[in-house]
mmCIF file of C-alpha atoms and ligand atoms in Angstrom:
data_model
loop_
_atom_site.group_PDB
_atom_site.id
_atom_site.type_symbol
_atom_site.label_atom_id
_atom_site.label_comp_id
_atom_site.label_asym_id
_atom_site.label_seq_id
_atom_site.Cartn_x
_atom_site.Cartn_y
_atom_site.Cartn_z
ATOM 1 C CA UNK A 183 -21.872 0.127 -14.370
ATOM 2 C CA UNK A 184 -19.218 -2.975 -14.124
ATOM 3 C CA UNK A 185 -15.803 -2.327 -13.691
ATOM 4 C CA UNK A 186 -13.895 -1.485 -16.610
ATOM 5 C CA UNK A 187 -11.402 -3.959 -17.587
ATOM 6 C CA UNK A 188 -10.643 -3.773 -20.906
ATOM 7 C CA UNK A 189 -8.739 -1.079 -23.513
ATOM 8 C CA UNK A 190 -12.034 -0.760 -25.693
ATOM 9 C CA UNK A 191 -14.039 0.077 -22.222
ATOM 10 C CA UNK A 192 -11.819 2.527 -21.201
ATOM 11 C CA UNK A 193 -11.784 4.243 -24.546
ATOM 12 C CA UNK A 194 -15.503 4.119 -24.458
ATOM 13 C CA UNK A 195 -15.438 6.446 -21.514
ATOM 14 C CA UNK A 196 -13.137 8.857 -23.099
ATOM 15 C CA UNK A 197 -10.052 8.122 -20.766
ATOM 16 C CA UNK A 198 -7.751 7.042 -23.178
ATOM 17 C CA UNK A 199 -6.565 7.792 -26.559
ATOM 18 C CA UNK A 200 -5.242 4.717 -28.732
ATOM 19 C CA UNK A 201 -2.063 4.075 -28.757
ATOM 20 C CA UNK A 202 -0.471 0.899 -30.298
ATOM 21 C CA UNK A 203 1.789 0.566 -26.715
ATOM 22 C CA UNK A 204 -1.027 0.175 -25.026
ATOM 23 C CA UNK A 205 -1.812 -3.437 -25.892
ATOM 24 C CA UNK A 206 1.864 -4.397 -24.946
ATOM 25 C CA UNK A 207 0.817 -2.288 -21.826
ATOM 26 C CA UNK A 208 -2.383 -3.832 -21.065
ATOM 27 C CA UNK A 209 -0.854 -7.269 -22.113
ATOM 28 C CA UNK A 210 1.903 -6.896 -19.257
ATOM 29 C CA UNK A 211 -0.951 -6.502 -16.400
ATOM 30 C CA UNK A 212 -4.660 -6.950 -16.300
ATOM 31 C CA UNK A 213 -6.614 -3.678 -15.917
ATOM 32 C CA UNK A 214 -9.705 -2.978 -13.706
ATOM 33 C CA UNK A 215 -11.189 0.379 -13.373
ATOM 34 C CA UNK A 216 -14.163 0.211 -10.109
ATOM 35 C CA UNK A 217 -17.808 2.286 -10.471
ATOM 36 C CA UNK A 218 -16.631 4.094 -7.692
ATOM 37 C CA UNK A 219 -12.737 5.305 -9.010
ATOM 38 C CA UNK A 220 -14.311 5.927 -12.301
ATOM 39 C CA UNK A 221 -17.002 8.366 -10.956
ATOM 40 C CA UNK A 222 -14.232 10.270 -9.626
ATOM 41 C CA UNK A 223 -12.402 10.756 -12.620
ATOM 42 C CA UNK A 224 -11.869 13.995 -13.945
ATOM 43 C CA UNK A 225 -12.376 13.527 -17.728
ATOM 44 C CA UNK A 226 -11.313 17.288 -18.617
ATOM 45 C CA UNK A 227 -7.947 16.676 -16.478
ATOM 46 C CA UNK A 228 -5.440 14.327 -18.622
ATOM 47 C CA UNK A 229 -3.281 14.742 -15.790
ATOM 48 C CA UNK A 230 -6.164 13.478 -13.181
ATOM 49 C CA UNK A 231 -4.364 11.480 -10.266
ATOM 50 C CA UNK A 232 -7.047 8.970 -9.954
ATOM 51 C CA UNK A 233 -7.039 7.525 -13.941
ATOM 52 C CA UNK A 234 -3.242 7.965 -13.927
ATOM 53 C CA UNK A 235 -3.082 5.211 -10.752
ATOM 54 C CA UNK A 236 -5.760 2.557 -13.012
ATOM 55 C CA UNK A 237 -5.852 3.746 -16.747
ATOM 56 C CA UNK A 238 -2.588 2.020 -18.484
ATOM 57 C CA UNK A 239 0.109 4.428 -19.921
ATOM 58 C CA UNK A 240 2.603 3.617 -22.963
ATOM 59 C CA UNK A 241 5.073 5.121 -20.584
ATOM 60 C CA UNK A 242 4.762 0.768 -18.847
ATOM 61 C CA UNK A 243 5.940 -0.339 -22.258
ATOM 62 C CA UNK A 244 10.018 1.117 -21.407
ATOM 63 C CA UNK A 245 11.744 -0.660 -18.692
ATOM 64 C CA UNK A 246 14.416 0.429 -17.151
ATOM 65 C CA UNK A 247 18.029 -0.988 -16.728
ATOM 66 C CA UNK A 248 17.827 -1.078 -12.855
ATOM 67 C CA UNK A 249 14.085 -2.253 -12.553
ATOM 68 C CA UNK A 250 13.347 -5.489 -11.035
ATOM 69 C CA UNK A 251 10.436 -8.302 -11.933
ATOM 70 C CA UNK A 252 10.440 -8.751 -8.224
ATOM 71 C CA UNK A 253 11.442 -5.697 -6.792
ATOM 72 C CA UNK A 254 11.063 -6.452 -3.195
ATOM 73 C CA UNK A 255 12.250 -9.980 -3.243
ATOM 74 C CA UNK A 256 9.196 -11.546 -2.416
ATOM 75 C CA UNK A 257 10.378 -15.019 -4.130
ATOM 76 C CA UNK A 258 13.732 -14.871 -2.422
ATOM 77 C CA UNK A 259 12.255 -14.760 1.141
ATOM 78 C CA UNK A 260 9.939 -17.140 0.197
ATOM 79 C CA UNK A 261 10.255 -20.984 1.761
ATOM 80 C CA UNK A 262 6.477 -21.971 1.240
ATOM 81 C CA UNK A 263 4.237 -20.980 -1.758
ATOM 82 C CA UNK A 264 1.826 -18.164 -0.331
ATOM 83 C CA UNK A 265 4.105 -17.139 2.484
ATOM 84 C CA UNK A 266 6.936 -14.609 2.414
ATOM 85 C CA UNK A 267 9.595 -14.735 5.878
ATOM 86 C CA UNK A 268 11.607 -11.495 6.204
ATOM 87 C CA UNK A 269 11.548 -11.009 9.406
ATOM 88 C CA UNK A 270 11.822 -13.467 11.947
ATOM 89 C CA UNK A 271 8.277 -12.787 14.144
ATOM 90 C CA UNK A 272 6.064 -12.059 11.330
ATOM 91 C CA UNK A 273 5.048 -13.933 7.548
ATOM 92 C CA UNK A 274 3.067 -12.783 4.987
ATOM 93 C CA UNK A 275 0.173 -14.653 3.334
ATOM 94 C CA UNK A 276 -0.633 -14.769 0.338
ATOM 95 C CA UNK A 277 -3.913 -16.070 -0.135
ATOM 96 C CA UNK A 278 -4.632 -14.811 -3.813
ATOM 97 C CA UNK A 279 -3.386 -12.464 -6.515
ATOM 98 C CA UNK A 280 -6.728 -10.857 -7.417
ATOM 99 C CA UNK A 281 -7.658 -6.896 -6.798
ATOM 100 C CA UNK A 282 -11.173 -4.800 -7.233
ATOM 101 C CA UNK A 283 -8.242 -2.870 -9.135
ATOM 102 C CA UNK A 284 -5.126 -2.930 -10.457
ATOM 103 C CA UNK A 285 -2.765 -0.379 -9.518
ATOM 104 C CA UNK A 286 -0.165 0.633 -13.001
ATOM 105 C CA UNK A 287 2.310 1.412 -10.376
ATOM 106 C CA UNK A 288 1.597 -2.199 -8.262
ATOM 107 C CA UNK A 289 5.037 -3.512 -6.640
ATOM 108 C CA UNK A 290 3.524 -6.899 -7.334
ATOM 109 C CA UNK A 291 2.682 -6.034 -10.897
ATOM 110 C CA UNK A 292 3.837 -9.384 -12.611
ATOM 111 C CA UNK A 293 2.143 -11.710 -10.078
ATOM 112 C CA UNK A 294 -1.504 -10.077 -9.519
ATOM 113 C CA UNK A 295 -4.400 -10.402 -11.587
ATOM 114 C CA UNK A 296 -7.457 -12.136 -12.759
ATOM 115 C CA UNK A 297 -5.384 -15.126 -14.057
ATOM 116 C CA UNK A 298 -2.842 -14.725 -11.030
ATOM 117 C CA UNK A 299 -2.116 -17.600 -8.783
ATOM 118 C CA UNK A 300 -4.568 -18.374 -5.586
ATOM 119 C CA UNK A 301 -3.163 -21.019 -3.557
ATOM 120 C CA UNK A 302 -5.220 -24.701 -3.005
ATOM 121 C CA UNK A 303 -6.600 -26.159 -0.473
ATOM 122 C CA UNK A 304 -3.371 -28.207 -0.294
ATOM 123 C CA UNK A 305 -1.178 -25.122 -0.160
ATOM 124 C CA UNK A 306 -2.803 -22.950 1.902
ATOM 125 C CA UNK A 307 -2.944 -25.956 4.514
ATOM 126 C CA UNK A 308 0.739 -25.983 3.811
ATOM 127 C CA UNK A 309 1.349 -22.669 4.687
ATOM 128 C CA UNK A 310 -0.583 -22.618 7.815
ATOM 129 C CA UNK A 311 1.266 -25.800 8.757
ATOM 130 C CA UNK A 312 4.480 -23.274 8.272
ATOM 131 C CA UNK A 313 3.342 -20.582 10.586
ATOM 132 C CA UNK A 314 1.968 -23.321 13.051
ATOM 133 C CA UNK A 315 5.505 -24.777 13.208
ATOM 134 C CA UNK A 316 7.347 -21.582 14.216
ATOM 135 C CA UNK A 317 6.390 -20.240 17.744
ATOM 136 C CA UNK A 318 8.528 -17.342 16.677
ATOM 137 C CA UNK A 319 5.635 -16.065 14.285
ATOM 138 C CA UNK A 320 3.816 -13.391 16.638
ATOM 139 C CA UNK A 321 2.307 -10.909 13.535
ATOM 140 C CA UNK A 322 0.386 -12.938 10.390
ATOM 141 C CA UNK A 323 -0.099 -10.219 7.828
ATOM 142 C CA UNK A 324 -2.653 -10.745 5.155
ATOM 143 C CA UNK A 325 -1.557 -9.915 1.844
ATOM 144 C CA UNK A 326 -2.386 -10.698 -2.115
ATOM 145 C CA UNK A 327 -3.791 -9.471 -4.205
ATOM 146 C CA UNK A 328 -6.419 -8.116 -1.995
ATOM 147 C CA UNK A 329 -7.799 -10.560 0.925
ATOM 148 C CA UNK A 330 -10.735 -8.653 0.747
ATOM 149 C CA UNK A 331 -11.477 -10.238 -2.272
ATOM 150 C CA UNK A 332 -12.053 -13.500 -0.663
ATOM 151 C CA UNK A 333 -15.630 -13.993 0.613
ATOM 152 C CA UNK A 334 -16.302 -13.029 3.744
ATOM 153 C CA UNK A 335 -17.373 -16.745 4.557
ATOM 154 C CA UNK A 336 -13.967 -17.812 3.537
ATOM 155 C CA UNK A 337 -12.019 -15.113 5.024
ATOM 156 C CA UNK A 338 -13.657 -15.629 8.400
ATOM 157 C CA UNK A 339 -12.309 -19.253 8.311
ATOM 158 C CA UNK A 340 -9.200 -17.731 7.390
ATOM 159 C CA UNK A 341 -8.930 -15.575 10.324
ATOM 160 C CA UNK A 342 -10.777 -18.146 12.971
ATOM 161 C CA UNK A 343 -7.391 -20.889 11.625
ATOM 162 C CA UNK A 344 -4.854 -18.239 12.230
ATOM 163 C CA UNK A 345 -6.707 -17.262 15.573
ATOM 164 C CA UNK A 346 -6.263 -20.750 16.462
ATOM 165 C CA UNK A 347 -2.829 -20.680 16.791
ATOM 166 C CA UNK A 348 -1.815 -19.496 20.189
ATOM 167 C CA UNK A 349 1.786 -18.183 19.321
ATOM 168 C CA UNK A 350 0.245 -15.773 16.334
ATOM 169 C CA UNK A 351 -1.223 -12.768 18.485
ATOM 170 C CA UNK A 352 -1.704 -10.208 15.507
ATOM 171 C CA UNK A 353 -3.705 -10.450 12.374
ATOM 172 C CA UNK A 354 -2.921 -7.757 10.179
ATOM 173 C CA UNK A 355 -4.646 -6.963 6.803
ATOM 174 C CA UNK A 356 -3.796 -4.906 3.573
ATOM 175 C CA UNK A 357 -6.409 -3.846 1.614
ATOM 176 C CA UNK A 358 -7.641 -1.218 -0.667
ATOM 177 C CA UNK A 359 -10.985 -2.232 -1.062
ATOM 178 C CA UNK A 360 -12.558 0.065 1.745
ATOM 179 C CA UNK A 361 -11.878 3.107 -1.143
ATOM 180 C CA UNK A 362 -12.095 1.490 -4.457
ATOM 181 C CA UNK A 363 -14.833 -1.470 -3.972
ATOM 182 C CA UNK A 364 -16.692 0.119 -0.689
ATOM 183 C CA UNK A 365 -19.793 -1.670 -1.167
ATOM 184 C CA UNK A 366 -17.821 -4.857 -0.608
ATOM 185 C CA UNK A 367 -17.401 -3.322 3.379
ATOM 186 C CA UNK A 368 -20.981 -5.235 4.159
ATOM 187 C CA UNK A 369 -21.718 -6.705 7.949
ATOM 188 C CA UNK A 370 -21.024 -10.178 6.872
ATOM 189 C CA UNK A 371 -17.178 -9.238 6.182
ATOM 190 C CA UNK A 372 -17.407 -7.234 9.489
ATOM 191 C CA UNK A 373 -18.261 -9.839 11.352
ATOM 192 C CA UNK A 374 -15.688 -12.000 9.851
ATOM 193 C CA UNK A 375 -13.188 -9.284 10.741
ATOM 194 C CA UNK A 376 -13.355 -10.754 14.747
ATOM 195 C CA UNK A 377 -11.180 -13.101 15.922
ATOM 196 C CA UNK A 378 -11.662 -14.325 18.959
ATOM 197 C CA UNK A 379 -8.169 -14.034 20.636
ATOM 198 C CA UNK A 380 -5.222 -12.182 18.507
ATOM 199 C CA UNK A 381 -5.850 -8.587 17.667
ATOM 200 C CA UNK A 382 -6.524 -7.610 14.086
ATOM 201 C CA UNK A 383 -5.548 -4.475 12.503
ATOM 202 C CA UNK A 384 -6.686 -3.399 9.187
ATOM 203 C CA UNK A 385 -4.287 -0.727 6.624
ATOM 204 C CA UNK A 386 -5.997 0.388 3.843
ATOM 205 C CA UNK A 387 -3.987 1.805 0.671
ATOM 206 C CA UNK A 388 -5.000 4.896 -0.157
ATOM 207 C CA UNK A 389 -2.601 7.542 -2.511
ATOM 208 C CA UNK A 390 -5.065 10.702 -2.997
ATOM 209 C CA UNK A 391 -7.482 12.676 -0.739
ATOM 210 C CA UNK A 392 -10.381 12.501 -3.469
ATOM 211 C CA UNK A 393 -10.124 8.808 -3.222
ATOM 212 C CA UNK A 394 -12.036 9.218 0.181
ATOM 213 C CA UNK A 395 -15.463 9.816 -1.925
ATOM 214 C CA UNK A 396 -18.869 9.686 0.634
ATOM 215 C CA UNK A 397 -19.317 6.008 -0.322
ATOM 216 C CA UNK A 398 -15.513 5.269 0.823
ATOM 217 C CA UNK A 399 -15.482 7.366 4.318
ATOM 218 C CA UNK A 400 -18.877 5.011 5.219
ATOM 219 C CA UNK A 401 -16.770 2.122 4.600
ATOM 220 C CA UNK A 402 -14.237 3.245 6.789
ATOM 221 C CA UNK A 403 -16.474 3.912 9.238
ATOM 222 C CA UNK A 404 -18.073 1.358 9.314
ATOM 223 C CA UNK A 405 -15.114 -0.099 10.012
ATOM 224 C CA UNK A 406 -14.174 1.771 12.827
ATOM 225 C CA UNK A 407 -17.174 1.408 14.171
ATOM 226 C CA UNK A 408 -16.613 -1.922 14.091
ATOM 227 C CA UNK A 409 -13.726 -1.716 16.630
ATOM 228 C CA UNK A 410 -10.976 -2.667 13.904
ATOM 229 C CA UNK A 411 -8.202 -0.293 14.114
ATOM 230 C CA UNK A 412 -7.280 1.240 11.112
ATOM 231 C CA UNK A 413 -3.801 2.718 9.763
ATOM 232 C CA UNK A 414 -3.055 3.984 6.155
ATOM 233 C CA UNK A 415 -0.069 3.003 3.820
ATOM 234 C CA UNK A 416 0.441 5.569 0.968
ATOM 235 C CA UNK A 417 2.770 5.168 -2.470
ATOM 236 C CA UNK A 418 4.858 8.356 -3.138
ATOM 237 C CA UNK A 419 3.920 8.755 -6.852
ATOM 238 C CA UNK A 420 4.601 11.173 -9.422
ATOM 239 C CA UNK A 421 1.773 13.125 -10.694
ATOM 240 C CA UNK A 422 -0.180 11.386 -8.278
ATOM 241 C CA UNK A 423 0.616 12.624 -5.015
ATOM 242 C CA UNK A 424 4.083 14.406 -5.038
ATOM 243 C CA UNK A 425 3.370 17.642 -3.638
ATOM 244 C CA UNK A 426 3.118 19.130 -0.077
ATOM 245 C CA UNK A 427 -0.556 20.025 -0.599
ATOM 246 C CA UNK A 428 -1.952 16.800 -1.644
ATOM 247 C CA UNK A 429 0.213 14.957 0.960
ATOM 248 C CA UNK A 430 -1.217 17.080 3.682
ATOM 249 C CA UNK A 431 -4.789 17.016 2.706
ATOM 250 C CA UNK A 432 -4.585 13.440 2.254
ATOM 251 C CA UNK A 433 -2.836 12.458 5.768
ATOM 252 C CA UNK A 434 -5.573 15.009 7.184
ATOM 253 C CA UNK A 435 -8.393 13.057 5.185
ATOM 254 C CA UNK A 436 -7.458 10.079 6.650
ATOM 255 C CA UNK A 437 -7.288 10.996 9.765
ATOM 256 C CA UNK A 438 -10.711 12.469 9.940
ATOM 257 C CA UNK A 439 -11.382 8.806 8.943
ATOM 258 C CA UNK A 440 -10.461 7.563 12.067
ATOM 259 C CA UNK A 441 -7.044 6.155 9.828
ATOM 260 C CA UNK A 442 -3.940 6.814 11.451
ATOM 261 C CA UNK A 443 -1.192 7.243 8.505
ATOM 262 C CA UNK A 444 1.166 4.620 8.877
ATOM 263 C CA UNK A 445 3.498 4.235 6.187
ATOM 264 C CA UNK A 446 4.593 6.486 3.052
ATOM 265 C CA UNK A 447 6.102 4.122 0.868
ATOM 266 C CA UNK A 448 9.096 5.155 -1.834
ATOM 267 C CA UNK A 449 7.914 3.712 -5.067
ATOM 268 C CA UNK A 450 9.819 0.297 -5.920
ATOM 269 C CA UNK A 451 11.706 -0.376 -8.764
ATOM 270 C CA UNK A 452 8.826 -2.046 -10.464
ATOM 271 C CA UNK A 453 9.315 -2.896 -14.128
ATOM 272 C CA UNK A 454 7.457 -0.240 -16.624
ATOM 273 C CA UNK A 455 6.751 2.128 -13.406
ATOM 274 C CA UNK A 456 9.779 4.995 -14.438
ATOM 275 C CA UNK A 457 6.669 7.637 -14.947
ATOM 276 C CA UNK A 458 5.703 7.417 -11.232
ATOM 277 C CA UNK A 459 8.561 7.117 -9.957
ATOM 278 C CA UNK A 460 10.372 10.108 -7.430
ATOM 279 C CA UNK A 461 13.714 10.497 -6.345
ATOM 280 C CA UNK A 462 15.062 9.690 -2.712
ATOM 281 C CA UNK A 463 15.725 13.537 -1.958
ATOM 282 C CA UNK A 464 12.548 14.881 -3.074
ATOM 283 C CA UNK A 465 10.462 12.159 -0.652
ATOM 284 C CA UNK A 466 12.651 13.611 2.071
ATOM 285 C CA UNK A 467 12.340 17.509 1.312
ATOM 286 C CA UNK A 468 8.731 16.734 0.927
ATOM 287 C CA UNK A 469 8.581 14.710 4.490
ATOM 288 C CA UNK A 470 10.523 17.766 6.034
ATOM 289 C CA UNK A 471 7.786 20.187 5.127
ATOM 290 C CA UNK A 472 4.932 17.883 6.388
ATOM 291 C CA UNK A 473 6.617 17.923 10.012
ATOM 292 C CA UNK A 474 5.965 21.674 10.254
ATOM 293 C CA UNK A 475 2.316 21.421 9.314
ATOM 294 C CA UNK A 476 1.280 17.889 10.714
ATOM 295 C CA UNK A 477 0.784 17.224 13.924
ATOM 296 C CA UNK A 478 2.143 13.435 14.762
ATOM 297 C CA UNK A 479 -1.484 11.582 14.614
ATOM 298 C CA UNK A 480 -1.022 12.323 10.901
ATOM 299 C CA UNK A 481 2.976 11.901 10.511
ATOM 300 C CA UNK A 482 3.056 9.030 8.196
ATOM 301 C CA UNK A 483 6.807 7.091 8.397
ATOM 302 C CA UNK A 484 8.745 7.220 5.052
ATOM 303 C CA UNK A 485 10.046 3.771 3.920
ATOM 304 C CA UNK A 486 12.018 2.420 1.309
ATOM 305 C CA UNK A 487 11.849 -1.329 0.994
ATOM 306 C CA UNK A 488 15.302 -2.374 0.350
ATOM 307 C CA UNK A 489 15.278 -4.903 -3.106
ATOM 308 C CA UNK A 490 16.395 -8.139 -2.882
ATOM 309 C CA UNK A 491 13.800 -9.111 0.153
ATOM 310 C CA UNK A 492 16.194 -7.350 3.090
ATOM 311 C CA UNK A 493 12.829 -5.714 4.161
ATOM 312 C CA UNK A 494 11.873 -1.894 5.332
ATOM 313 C CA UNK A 495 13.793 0.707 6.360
ATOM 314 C CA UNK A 496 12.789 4.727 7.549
ATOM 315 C CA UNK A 497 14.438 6.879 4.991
ATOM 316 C CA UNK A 498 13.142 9.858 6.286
ATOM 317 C CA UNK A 499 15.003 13.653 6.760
ATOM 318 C CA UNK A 500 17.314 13.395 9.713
ATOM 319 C CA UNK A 501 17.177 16.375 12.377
ATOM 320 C CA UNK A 502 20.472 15.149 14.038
ATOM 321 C CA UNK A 503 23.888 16.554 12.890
ATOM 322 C CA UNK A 504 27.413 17.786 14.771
ATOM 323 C CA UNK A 505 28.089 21.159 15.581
ATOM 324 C CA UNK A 506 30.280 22.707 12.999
ATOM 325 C CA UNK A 507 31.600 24.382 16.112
ATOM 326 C CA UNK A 508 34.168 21.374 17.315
ATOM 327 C CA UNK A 509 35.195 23.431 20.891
ATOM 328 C CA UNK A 510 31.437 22.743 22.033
ATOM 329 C CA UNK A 511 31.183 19.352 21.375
ATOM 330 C CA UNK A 512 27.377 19.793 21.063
ATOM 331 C CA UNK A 513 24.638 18.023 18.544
ATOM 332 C CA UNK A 514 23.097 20.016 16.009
ATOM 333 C CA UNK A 515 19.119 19.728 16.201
ATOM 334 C CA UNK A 516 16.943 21.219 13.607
ATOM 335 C CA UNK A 517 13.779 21.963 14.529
ATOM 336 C CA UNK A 518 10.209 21.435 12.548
ATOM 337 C CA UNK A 519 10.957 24.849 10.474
ATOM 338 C CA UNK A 520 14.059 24.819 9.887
ATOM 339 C CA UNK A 521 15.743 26.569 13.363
ATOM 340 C CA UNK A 522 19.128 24.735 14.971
ATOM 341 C CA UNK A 523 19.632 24.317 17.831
ATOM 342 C CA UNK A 524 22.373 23.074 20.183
ATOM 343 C CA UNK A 525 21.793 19.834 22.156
ATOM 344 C CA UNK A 526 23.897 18.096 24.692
ATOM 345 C CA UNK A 527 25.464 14.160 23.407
HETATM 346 S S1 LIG B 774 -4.684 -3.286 -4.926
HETATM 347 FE FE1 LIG B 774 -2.605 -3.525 -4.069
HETATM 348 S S2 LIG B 774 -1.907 -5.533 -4.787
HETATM 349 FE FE2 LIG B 774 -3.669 -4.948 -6.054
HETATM 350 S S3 LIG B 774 -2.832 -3.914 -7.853
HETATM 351 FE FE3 LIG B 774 -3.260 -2.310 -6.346
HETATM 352 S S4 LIG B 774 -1.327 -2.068 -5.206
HETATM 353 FE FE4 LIG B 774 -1.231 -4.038 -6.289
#
């Protein structure tokens, strides 16, 4: 079965009803449905979280007042095509806008897909020549689009240009095609993922625990097996993931993968995305319960990326707080389940 990538395909298989939106949906960002995500859909469900993250929704056709075409200000931070420069030791790179999937909910929505921008020969020489000008530039994180939909061959030469440069002694890569393309994990890209110097890590996007299907946990370990360390990023998304159970079993799933849970990410103001979106307070009450039933191997940080390209910040509960008591001059600590406690300054 190829991947499903048009509105007639996906109707085929019974996962969407027509709607006239959808072609103004479908029209706004390419759509690619994997074997593997499709196998775990739940047809019965029509609130499955696996065809709500890939099948298109009329709910993308009405965009909000406050939603951004570049919500994270990749364009602003941007001085050479490919390459984004937030912060001052680290760059991404952007070698190509093309995904095994595309995600409705994607904070890069208007720039990836099939059609989407790879750079050239010329520009990606361009932007190495950036990161090989700055000594500053200690982490080069791999970004698209999915890298891992470069082959390997090229992705090796990639990594071996970037390992090269002395100053860059971290190689990072974001991916998500470990759970949605798995067959793609094959010993040729593993032995591309091995630089000879810098150290690479490797975070895979995952949302939902029944992403992690048999074919996806063999990627991962093969991975691991592999020696690349491996961390998980996460999208808070409505109907997808926003409840204390499927948070848990998923930061537990991962970590039986040998993932460590890195980041929980608060969904971006991403044009069309309103239906997945959840608020600030709810991320926060739902962190605080995880702390009482997660030991810190699975802790995840929450993180809101702050539009306008100013980068990531925690936005997690805070435990910290004065005593309403003035006389003891004490902090307030609250403890995983809720207890206070006083706590010398
Ligand atoms: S794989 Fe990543 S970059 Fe591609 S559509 Fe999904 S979230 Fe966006």
């Amino acid at each position: 079965m190829p991947t499903l990538r048009t509105l007639k395909a996906l109707e085929r298989e019974k996962l969407m009803t027509p709607d006239p939106r959808l072609a103004e949906a479908a029209e706004a960002m390419a759509i690619a449905v994997t074997p593997e995500m499709l196998d775990l859909i739940d047809r019965a469900d029509p609130a499955d979280p696996i065809a709500r993250q890939f099948v298109p929704s009329a709910a993308e056709t009405e965009i909000l007042i406050e939603e951004l075409s570049d919500p994270i200000g990749d364009e602003a931070r941007s001085p050479v095509k490919g390459i984004v420069h937030r912060y001052p030791d680290r760059v991404l790179l952007k070698p190509l806008h093309v995904c095994p999937v595309y995600c409705r909910f994607c904070f890069r929505r208007e720039k990836v897909g099939p059609g989407g921008e790879a750079l050239s020969a010329a520009e990606l020489a361009a932007a190495i020549a950036y990161i090989k000008a700055r000594p500053e530039i200690w982490e080069v994180i791999l970004t698209g689009g999915d890298p891992l939909m470069l082959a390997p061959r090229r992705l090796e030469k990639l990594i071996a240009v970037l390992d090269a440069i002395e100053h860059v002694g971290v190689i990072r890569i974001h991916s998500r095609v470990p759970i949605v393309d798995p067959s793609r994990v094959t010993d040729e890209l593993l032995a591309a993922l091995k630089p000879r110097r810098a150290a690479l890590w490797f975070a895979v996007h995952c949302n939902h625990a029944r992403e992690l299907g048999p074919a996806a946990r063999a990627a991962l370990a093969r991975l691991a097996d592999a020696g690349v360390p491996l961390m998980g990023q996460t999208v808070l998304l409505a109907g997808v993931n926003d409840d204390v159970e499927t948070l848990e079993a998923l930061m537990r799933a991962l970590v039986s993968c040998r993932v460590k849970p890195y980041y929980l990410h608060h969904p971006d103001l991403v044009r069309g995305t309103g239906h997945f979106r959840v608020s600030v307070e709810r991320g926060q009450a739902l962190m605080k319960v995880l702390r009482g039933r997660l030991s810190g191997l699975a802790q995840p940080t929450y993180v809101l990326d702050v539009p306008g390209g100013h980068g990531k910040v925690p936005i997690g509960p805070g435990y910290l707080g004065d005593d309403p008591d003035a006389l003891s001059g004490q902090l307030l600590v609250e403890d995983a389940f809720g207890g206070r406690h006083r706590y010398p300054r």
